PDB file of C-alpha atoms in Angstrom:
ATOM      1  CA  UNK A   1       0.000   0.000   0.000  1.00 33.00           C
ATOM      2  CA  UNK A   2       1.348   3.332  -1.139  1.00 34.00           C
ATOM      3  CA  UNK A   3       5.510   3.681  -1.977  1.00 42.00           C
ATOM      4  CA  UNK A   4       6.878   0.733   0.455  1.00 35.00           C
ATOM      5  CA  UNK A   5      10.252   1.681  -0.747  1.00 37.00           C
ATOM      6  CA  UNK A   6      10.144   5.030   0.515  1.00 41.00           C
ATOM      7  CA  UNK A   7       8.630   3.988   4.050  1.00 44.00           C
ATOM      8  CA  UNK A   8      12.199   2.213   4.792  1.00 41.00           C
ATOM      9  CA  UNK A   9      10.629  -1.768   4.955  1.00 43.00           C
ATOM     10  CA  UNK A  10       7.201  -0.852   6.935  1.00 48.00           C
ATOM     11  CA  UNK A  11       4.600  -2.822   5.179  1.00 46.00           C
ATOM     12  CA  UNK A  12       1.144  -3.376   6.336  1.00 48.00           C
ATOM     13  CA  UNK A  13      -1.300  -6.652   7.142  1.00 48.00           C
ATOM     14  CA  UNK A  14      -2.900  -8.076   4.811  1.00 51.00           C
ATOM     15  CA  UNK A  15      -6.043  -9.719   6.533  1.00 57.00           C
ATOM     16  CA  UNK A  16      -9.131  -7.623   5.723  1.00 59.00           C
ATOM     17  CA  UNK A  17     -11.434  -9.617   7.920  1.00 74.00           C
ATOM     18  CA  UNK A  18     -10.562  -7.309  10.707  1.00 88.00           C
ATOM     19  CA  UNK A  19     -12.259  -4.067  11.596  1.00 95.00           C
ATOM     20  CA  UNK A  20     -10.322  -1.487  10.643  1.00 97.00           C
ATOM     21  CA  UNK A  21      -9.492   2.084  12.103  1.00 98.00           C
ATOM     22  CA  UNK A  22      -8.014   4.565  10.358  1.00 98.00           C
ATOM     23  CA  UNK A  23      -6.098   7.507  12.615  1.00 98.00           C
ATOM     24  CA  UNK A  24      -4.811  10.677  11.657  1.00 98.00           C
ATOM     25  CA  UNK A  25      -0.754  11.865  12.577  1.00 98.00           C
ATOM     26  CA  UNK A  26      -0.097  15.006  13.125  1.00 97.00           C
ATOM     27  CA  UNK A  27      -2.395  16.411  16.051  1.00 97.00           C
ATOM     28  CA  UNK A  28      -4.060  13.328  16.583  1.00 98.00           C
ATOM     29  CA  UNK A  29      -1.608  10.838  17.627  1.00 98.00           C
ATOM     30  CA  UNK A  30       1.185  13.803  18.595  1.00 98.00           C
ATOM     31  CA  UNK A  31       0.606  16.815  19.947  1.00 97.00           C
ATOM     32  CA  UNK A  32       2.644  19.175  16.871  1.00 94.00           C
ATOM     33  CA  UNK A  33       3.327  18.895  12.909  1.00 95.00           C
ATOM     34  CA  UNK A  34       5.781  15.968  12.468  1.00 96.00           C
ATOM     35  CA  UNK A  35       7.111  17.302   9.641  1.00 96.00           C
ATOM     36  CA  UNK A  36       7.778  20.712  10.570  1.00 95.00           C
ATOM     37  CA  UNK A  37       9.323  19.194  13.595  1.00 96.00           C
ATOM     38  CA  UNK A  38      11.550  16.608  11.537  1.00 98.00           C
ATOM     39  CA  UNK A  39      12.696  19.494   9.332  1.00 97.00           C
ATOM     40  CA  UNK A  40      13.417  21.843  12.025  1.00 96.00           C
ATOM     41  CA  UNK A  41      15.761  19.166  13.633  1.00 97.00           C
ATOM     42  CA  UNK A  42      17.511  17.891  10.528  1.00 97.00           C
ATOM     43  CA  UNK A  43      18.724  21.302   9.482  1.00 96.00           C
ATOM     44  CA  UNK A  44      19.935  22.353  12.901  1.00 96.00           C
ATOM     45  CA  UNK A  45      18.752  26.208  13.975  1.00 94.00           C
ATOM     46  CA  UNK A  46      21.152  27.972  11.420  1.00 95.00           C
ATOM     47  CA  UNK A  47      19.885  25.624   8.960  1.00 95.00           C
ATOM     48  CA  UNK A  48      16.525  26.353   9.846  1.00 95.00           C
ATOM     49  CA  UNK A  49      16.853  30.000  10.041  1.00 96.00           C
ATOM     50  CA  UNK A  50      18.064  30.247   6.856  1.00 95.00           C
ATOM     51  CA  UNK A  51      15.314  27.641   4.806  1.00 93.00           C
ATOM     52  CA  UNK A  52      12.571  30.141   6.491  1.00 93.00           C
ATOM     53  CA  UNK A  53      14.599  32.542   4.533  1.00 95.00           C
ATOM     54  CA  UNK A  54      14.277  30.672   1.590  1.00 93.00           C
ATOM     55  CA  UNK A  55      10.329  30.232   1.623  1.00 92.00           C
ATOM     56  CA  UNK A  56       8.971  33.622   2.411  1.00 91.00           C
ATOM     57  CA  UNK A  57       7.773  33.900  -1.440  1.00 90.00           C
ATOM     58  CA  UNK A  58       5.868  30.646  -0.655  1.00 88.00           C
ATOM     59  CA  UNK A  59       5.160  31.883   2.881  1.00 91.00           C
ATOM     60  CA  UNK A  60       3.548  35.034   1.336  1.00 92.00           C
ATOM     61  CA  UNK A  61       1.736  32.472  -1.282  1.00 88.00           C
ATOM     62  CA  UNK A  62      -0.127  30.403   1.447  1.00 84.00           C
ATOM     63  CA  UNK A  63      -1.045  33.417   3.538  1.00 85.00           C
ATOM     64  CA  UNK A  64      -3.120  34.231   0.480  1.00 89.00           C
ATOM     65  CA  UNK A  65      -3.974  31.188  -1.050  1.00 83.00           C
ATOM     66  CA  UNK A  66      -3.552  28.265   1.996  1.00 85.00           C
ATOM     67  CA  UNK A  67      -2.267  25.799  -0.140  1.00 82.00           C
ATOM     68  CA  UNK A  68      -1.431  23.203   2.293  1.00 84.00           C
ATOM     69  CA  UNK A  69       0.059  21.310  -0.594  1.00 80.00           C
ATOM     70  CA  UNK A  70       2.037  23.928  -1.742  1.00 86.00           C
ATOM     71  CA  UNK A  71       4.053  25.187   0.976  1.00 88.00           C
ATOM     72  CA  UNK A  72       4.435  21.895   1.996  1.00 89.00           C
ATOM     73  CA  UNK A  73       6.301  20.965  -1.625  1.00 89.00           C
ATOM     74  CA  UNK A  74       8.474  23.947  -1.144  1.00 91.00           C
ATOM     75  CA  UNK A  75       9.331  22.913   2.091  1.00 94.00           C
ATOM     76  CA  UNK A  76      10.494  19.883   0.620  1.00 95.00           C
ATOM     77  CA  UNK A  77      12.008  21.263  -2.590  1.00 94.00           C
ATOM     78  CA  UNK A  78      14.331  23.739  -0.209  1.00 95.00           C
ATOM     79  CA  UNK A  79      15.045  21.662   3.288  1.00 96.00           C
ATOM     80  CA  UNK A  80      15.447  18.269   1.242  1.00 97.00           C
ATOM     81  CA  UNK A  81      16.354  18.162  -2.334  1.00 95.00           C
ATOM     82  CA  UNK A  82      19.252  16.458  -3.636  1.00 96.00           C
ATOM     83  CA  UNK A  83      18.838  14.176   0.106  1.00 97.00           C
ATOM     84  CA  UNK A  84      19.074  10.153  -0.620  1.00 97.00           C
ATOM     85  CA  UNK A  85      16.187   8.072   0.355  1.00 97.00           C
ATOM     86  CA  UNK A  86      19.048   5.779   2.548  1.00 98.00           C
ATOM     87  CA  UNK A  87      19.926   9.456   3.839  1.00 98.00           C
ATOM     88  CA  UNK A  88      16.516  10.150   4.656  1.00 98.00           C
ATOM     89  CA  UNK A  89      14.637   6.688   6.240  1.00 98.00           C
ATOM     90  CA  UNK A  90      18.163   7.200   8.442  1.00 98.00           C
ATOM     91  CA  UNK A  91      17.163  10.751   9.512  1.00 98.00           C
ATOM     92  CA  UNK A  92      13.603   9.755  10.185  1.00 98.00           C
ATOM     93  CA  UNK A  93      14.248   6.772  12.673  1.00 98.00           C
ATOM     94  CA  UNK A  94      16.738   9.156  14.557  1.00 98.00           C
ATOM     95  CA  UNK A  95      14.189  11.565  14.867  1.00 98.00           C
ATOM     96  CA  UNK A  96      11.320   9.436  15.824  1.00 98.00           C
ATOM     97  CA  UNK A  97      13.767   8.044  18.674  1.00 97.00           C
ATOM     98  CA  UNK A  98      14.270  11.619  19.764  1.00 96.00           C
ATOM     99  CA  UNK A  99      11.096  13.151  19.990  1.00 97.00           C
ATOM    100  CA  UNK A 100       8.776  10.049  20.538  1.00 97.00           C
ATOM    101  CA  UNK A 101       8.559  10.793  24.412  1.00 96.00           C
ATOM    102  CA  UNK A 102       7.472  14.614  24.025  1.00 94.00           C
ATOM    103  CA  UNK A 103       6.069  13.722  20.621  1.00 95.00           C
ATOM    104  CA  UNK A 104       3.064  11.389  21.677  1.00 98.00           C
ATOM    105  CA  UNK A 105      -0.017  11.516  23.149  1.00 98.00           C
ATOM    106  CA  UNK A 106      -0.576   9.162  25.972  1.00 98.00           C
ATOM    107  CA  UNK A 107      -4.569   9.266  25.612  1.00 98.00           C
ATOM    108  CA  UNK A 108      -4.030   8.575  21.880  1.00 98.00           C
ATOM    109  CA  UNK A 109      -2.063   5.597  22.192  1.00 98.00           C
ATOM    110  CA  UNK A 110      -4.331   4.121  24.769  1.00 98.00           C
ATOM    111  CA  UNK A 111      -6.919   3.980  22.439  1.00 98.00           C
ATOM    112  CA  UNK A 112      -4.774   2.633  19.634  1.00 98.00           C
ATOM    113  CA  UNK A 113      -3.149  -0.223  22.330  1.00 98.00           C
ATOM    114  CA  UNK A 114      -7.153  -0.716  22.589  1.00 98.00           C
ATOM    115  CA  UNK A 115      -7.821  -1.102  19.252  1.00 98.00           C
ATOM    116  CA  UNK A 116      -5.129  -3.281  18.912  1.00 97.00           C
ATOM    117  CA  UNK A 117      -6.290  -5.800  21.811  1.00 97.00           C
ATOM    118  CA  UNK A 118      -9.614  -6.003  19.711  1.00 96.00           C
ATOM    119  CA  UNK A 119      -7.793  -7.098  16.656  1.00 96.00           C
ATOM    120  CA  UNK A 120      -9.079  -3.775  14.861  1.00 97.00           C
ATOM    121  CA  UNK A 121      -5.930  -3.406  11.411  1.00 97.00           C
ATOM    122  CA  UNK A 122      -4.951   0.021  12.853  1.00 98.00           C
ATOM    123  CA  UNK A 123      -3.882   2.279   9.709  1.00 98.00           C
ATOM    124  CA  UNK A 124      -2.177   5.548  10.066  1.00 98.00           C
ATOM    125  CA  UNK A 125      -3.378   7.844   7.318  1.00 98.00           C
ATOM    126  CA  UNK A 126      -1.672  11.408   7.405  1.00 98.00           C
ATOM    127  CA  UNK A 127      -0.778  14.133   5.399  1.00 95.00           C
ATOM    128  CA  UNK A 128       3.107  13.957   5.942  1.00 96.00           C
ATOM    129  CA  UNK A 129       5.179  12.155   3.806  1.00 96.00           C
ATOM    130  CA  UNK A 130       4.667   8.131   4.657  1.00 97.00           C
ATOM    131  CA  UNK A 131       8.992   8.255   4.649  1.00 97.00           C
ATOM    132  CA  UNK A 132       9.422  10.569   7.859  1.00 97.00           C
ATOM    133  CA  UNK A 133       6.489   8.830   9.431  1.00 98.00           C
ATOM    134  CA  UNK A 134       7.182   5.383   8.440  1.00 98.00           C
ATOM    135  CA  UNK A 135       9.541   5.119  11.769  1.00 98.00           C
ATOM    136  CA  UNK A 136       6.802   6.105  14.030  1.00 98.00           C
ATOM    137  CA  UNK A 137       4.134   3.421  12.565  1.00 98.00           C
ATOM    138  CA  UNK A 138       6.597   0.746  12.941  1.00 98.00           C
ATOM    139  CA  UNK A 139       7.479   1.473  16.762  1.00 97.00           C
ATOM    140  CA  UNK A 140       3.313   1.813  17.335  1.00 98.00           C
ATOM    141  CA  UNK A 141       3.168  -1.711  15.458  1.00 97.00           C
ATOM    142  CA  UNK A 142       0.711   0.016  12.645  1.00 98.00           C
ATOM    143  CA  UNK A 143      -0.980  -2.122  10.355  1.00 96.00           C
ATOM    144  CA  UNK A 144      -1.402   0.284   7.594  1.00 97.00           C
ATOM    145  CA  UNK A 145      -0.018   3.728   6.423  1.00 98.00           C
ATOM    146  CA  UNK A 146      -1.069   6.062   4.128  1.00 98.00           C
ATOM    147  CA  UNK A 147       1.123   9.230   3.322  1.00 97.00           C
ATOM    148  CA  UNK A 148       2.099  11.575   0.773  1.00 96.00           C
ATOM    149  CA  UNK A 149       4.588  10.436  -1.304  1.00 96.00           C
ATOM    150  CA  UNK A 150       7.976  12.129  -2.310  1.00 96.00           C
ATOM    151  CA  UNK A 151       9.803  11.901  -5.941  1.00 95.00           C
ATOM    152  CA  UNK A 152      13.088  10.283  -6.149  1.00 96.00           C
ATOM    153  CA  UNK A 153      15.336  10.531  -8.920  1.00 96.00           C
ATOM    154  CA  UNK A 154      17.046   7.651 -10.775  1.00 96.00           C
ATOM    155  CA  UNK A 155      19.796   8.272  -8.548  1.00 96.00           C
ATOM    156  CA  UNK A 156      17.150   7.924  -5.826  1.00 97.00           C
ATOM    157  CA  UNK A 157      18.058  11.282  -4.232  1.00 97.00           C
ATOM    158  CA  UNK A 158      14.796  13.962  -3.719  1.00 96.00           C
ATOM    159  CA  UNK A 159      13.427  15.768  -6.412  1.00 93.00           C
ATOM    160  CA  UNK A 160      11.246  18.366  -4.421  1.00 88.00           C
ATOM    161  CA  UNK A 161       8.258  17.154  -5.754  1.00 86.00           C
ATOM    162  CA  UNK A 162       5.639  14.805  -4.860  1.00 90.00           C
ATOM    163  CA  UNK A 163       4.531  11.636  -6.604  1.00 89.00           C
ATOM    164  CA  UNK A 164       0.924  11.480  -5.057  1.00 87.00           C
ATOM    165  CA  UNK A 165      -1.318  14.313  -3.950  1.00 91.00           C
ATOM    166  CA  UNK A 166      -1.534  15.994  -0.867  1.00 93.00           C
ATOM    167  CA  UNK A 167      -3.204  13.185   1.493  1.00 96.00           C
ATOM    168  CA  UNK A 168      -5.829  15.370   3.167  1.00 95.00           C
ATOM    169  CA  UNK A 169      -9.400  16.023   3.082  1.00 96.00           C
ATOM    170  CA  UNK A 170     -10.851  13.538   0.227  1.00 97.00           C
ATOM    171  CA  UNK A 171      -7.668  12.158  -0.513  1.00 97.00           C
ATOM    172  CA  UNK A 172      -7.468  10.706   2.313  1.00 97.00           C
ATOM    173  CA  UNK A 173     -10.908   8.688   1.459  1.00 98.00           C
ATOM    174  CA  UNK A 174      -9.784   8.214  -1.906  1.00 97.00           C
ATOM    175  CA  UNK A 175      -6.296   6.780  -0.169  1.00 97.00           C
ATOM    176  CA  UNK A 176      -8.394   4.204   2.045  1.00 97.00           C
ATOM    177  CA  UNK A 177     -10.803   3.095  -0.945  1.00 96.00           C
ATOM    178  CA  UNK A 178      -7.733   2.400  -3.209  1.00 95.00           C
ATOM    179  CA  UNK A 179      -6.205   0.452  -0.496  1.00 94.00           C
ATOM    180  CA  UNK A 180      -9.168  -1.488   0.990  1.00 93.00           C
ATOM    181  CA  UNK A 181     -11.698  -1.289  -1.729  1.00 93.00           C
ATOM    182  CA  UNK A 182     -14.077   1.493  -2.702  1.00 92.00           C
ATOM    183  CA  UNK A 183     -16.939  -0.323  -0.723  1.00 92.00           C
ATOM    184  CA  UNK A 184     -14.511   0.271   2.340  1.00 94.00           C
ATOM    185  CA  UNK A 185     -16.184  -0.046   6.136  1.00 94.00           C
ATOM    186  CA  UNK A 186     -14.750   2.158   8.524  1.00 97.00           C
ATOM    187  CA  UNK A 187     -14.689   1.391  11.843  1.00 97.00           C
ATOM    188  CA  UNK A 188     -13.751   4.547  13.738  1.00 98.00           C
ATOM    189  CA  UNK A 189     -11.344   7.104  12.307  1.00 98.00           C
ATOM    190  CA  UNK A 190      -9.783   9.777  14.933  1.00 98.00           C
ATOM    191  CA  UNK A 191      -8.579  13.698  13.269  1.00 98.00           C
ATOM    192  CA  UNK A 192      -8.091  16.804  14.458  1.00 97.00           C
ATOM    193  CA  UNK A 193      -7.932  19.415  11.370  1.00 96.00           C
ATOM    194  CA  UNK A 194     -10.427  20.463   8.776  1.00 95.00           C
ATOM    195  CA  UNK A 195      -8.564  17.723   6.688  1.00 95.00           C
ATOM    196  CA  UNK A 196      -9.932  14.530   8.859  1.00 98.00           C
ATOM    197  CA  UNK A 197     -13.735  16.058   7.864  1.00 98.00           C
ATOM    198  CA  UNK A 198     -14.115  13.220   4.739  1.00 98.00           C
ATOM    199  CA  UNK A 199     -12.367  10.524   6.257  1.00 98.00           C
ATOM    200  CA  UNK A 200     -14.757  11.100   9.526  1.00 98.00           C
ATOM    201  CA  UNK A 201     -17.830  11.056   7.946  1.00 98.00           C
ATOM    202  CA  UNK A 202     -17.164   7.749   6.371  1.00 97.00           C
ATOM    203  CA  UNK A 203     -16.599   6.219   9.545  1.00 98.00           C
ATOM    204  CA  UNK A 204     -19.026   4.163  12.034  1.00 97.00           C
ATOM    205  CA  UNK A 205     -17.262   6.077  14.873  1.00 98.00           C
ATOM    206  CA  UNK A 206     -16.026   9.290  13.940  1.00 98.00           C
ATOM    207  CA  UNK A 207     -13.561  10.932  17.006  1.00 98.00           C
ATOM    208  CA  UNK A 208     -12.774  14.711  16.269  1.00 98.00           C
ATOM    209  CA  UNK A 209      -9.902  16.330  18.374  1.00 97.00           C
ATOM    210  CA  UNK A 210     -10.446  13.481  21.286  1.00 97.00           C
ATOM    211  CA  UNK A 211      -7.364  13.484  21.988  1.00 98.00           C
ATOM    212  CA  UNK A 212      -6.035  16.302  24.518  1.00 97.00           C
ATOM    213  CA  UNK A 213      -2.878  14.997  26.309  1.00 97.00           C
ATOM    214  CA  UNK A 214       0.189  15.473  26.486  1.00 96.00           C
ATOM    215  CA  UNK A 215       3.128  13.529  27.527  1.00 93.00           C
ATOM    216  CA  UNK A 216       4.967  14.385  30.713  1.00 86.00           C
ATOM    217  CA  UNK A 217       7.314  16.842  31.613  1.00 75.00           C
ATOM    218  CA  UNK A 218      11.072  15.517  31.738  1.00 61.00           C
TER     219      UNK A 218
END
């Protein structure tokens, strides 16, 4: 399901007898934006200073047009171009090691140990490239996830572009019907964002910003 080969060797279950539950990343599962977080942390505070440099003309662009997709792709196109896909998985399973304790929400991952216990296939189905957050499913023991996908090159180094759309609002629905089947039963399915709405109202149990804690201070 989706680019395996960018999502460094996470694949998903294949039994579809089991309920499944489909749960949003960033602001469901973790209390901030992954990917603004991973970025921030790969290029260092000089690094970062200088990218936010870099993107004011797309900066300007989303304050007028809020392109999610767009400022997102030149985020990509100026913090990671010309970065290896080795280069990258290696990055991302650094950085979910280092932030998973203040990353995650400890109400959030009850429910998804819960879900889990019932035998529910548990698919993670965000807006953040499946690459950076391919680390994170595999430590929660997902059984699915769905992501945007980056271009590589045929040296397999970053392009700056993406090869899918933007996985939010009804591409996130289309992303679960192309994976499980356009007659697709939804168990639950937890957001947080204006870009949860479709996948919500597809779902038997629909859980919109239920999740409020935070992990604890160390």
């Amino acid at each position: 399901m989706g680019d395996m080969g960018a999502t460094g060797g996470f694949r998903q279950s294949e039994d579809r007898s089991r309920p499944i539950v489909a749960f949003d990343f960033d602001g469901t599962l973790t209390v901030r934006d992954s990917f603004t977080q991973f970025l921030r942390w790969r290029a260092g505070s000089g690094g970062w200073a200088l990218g936010l440099v870099k993107m004011a003309r797309a900066t300007a662009a989303y304050a007028r047009d809020r392109d999610r997709g767009a400022i997102k792709a030149a985020s990509v196109k100026i913090f990671l171009k010309g970065v290896t896909r080795a280069e990258l998985e290696a990055d991302a399973a650094r950085f979910a090691d280092h932030a998973w304790d203040q990353f995650m929400r400890p109400d959030a991952l009850r429910v998804w140990e819960d879900w889990g216990r019932q035998g529910a296939h548990r698919v993670i189905v965000t807006a953040s490239p499946e690459i950076t957050v391919a680390p994170f499913a595999r430590r929660l023991g997902a059984e699915g996830l769905l992501g945007t996908h980056l271009t590589f090159d045929d040296q397999d180094r970053i392009t700056g572009a993406f090869s899918s759309p933007n996985c939010r609002g009804e591409e996130k629905v289309r992303r679960l019907q192309e994976a499980f089947g356009p007659n697709l039963k939804l168990t639950a399915a937890y957001g947080d964002t204006s870009g949860d709405t479709e996948m919500l109202a597809i779902a038997e149990q629909p859980g919109f910003r239920v999740f409020t804690g935070r992990p604890a201070r160390r």
